[in-house]
mmCIF file of C-alpha atoms in Angstrom:
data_model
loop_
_atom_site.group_PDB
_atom_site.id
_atom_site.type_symbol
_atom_site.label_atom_id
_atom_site.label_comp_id
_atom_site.label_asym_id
_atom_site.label_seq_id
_atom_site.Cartn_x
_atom_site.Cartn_y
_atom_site.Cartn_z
ATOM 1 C CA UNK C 584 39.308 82.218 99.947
ATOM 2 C CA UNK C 585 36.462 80.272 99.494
ATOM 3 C CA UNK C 586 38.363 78.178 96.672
ATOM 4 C CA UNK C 587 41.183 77.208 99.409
ATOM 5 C CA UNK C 588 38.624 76.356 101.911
ATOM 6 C CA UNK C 589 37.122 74.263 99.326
ATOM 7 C CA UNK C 590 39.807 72.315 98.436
ATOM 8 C CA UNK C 591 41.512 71.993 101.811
ATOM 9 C CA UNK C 592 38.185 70.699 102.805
ATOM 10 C CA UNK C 593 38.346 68.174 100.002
ATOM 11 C CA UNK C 594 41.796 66.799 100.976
ATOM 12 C CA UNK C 595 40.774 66.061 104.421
ATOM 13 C CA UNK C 596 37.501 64.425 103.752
ATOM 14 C CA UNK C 597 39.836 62.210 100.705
ATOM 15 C CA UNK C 598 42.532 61.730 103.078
ATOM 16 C CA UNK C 599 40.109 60.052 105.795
ATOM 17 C CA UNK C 600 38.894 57.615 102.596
ATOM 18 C CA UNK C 601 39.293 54.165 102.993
ATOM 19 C CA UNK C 602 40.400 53.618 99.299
ATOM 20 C CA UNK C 603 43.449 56.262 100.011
ATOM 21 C CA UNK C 604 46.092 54.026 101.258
ATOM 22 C CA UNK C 605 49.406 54.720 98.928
ATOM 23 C CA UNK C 606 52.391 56.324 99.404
ATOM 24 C CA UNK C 607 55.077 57.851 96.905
ATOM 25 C CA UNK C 608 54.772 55.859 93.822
ATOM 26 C CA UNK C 609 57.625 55.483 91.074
ATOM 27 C CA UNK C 610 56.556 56.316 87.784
ATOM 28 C CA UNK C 611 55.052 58.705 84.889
ATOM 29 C CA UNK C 612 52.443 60.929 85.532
ATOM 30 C CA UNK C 613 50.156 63.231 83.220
ATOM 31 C CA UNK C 614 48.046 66.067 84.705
ATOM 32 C CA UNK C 615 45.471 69.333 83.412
ATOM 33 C CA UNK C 616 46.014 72.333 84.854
ATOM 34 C CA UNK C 617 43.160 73.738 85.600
ATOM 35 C CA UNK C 618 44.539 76.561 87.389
ATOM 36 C CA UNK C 619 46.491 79.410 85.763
ATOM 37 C CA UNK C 620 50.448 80.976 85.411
ATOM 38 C CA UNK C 621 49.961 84.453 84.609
ATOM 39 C CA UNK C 622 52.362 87.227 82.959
ATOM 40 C CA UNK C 623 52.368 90.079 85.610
ATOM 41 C CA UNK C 624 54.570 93.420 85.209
ATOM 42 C CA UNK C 625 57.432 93.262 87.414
ATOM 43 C CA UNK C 626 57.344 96.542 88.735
ATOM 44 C CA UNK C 627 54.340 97.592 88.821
ATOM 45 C CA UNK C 628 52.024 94.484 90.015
ATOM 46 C CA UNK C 629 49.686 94.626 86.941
ATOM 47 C CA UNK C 630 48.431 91.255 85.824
ATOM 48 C CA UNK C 631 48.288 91.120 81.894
ATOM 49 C CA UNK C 632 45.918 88.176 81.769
ATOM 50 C CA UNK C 633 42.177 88.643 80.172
ATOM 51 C CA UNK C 634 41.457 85.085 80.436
ATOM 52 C CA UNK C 635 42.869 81.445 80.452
ATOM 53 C CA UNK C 636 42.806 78.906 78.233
ATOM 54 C CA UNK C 637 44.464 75.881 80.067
ATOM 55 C CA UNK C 638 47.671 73.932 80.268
ATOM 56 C CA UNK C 639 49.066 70.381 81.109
ATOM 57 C CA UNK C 640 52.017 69.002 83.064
ATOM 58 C CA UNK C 641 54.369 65.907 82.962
ATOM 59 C CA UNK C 642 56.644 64.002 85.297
ATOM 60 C CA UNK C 643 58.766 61.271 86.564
ATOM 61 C CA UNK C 644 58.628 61.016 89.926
ATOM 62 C CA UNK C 645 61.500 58.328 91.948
ATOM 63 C CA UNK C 646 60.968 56.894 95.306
ATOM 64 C CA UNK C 647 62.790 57.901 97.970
ATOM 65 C CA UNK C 648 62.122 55.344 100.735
ATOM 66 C CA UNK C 649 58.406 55.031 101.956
ATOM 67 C CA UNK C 650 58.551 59.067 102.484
ATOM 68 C CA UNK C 651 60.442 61.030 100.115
ATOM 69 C CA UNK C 652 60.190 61.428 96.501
ATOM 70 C CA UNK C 653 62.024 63.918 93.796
ATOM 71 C CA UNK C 654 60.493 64.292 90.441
ATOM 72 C CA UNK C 655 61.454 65.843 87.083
ATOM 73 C CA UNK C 656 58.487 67.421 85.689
ATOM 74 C CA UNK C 657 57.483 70.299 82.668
ATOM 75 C CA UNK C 658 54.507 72.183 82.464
ATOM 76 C CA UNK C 659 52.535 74.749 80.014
ATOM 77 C CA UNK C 660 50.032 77.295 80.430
ATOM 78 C CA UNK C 661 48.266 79.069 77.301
ATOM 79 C CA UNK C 662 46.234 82.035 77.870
ATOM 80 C CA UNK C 663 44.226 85.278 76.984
ATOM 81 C CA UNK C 664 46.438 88.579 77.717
ATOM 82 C CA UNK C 665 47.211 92.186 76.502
ATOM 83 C CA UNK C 666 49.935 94.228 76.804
ATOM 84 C CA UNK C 667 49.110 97.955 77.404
ATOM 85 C CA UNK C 668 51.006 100.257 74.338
ATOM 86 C CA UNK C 669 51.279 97.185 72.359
ATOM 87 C CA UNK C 670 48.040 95.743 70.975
ATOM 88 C CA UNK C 671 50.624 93.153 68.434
ATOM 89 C CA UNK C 672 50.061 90.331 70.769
ATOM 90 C CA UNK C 673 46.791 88.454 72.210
ATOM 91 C CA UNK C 674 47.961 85.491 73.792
ATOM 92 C CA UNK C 675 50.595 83.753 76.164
ATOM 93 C CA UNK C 676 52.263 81.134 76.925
ATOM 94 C CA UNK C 677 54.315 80.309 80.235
ATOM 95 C CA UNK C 678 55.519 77.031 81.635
ATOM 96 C CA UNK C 679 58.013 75.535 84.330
ATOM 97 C CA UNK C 680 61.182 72.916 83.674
ATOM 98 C CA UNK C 681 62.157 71.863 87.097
ATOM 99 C CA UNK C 682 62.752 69.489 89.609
ATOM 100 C CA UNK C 683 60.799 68.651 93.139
ATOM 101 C CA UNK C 684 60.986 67.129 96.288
ATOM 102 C CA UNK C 685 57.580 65.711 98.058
ATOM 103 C CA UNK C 686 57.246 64.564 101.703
ATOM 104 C CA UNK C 687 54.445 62.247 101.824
ATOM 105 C CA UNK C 688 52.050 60.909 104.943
ATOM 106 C CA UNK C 689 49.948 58.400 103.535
ATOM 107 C CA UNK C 690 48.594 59.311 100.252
ATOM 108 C CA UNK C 691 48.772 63.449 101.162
ATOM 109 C CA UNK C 692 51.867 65.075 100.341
ATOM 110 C CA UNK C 693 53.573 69.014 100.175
ATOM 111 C CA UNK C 694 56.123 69.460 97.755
ATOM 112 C CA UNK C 695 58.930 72.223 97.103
ATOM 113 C CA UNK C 696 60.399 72.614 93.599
ATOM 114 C CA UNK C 697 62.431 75.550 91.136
ATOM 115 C CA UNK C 698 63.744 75.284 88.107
ATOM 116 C CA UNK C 699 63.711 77.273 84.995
ATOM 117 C CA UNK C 700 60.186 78.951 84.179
ATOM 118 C CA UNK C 701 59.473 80.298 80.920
ATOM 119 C CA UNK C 702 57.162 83.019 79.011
ATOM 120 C CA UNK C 703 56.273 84.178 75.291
ATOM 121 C CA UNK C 704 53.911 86.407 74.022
ATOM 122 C CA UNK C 705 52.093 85.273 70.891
ATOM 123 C CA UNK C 706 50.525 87.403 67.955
ATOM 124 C CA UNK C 707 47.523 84.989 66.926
ATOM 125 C CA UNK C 708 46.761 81.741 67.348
ATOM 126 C CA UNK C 709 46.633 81.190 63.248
ATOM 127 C CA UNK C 710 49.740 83.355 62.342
ATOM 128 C CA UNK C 711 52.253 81.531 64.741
ATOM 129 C CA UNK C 712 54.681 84.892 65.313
ATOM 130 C CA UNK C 713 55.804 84.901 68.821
ATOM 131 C CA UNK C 714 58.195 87.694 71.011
ATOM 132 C CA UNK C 715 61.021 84.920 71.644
ATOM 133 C CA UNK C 716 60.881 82.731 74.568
ATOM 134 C CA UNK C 717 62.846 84.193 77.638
ATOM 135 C CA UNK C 718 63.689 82.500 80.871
ATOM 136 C CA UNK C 719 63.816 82.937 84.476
ATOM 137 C CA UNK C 720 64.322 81.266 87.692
ATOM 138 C CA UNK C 721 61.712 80.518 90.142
ATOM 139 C CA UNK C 722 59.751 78.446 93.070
ATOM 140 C CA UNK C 723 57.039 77.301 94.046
ATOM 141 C CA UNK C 724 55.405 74.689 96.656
ATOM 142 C CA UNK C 725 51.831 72.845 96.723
ATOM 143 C CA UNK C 726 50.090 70.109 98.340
ATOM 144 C CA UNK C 727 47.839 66.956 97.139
ATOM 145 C CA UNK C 728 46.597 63.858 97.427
ATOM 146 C CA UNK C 729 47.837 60.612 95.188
ATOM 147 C CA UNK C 730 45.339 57.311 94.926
ATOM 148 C CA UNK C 731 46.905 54.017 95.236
ATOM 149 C CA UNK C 732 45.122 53.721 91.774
ATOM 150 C CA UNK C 733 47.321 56.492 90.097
ATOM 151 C CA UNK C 734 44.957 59.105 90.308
ATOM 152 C CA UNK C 735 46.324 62.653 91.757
ATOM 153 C CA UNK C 736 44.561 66.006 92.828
ATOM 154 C CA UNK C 737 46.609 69.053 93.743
ATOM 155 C CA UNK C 738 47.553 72.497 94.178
ATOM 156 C CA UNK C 739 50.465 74.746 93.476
ATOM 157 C CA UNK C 740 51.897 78.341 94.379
ATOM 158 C CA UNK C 741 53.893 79.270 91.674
ATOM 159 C CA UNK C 742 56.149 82.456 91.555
ATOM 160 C CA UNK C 743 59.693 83.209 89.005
ATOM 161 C CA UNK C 744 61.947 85.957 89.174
ATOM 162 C CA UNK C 745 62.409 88.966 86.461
ATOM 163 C CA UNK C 746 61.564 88.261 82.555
ATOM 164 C CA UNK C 747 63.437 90.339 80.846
ATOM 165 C CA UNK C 748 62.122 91.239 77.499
ATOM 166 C CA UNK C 749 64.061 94.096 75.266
ATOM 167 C CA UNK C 750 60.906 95.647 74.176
ATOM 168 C CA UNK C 751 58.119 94.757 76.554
ATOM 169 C CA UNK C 752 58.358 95.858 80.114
ATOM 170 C CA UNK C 753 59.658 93.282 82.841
ATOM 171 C CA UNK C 754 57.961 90.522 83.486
ATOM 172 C CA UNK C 755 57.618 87.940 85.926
ATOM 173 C CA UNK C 756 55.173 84.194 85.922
ATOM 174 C CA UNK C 757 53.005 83.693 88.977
ATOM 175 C CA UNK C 758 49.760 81.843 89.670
ATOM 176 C CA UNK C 759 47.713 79.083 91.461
ATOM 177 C CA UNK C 760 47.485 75.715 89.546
ATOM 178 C CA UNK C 761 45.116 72.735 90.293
ATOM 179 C CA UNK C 762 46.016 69.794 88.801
ATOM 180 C CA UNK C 763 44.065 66.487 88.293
ATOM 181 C CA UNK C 764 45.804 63.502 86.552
ATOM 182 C CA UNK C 765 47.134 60.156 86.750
ATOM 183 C CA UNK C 766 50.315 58.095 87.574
ATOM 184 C CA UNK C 767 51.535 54.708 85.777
ATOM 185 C CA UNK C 768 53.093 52.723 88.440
#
């Protein structure tokens, strides 16, 4: 709670800036996550993160008019996790291929997007064996602020549908991201 209030208090105080005068802007951007997608049991609501490591996202992002813009972006998340009965694995990875759509006012905007969101379980970090990669829609939304300079802050609500794995339980990806980056326009 005290994160949100943070952060929405953040946005307001940016978006009353003086230096915060762009709009959409056309172009590639880079960003840290500094936030976290998590592996969570389907059924039964237990989170199977320990801790997280970090991730990063990419996009394109086209105008649409002075309002509107639709991106193609890809993200990943790496982190900390155990699965109960099966010790084998120690980390994660999860990550998003999708598509969004932002209204902007000014440089703040709130964007919807799906698309394809992904998750793998990892043995170490040195051996390289993984559980496969398996796939699942999903959706999310956030909101943020974009510089005329390029630079971005925001935040995301991410959620996907069922993983289905043939020897680990059900899955699903869900989390809260904050990303900080930068946009070449």
């Amino acid at each position: 709670m005290k994160l949100k209030f943070t952060f929405l208090l953040g946005v307001v105080l940016l978006f009353w800036s003086s230096f915060l005068q762009a709009g959409p802007g056309e172009g590639l951007g880079l960003f840290l996550d500094f936030g976290q997608l998590k592996a969570v049991n389907y059924n039964t609501e237990i989170e199977y993160q320990t801790s997280k490591i970090g991730g990063g996202q990419y996009d394109y992002q086209f105008t649409l008019g002075g309002s509107f813009s639709f991106s193609l972006f890809g993200t990943e998340f790496g982190g900390k996790g155990v699965l109960p009965d099966n010790t084998k694995y120690e980390y994660y990875k999860a990550g998003i291929m999708g598509a969004e759509f932002r209204a902007w006012m000014g440089p703040l905007f709130i964007g919807v997007h799906g698309g394809q969101y992904f998750l793998t379980w990892i043995e170490s970090l040195s051996l390289g064996s993984y559980s496969g990669i398996k796939w699942s829609t999903g959706s999310g939304w956030g909101l943020g602020l974009e510089s005329e300079s390029g630079w971005s802050l925001s935040w995301y609500n991410e959620k996907s549908e069922k993983i289905i794995f043939g020897n680990l339980p059900d899955q699903r990806v869900e989390g809260n991201r904050i990303l900080l980056g930068y946009r070449w326009r």
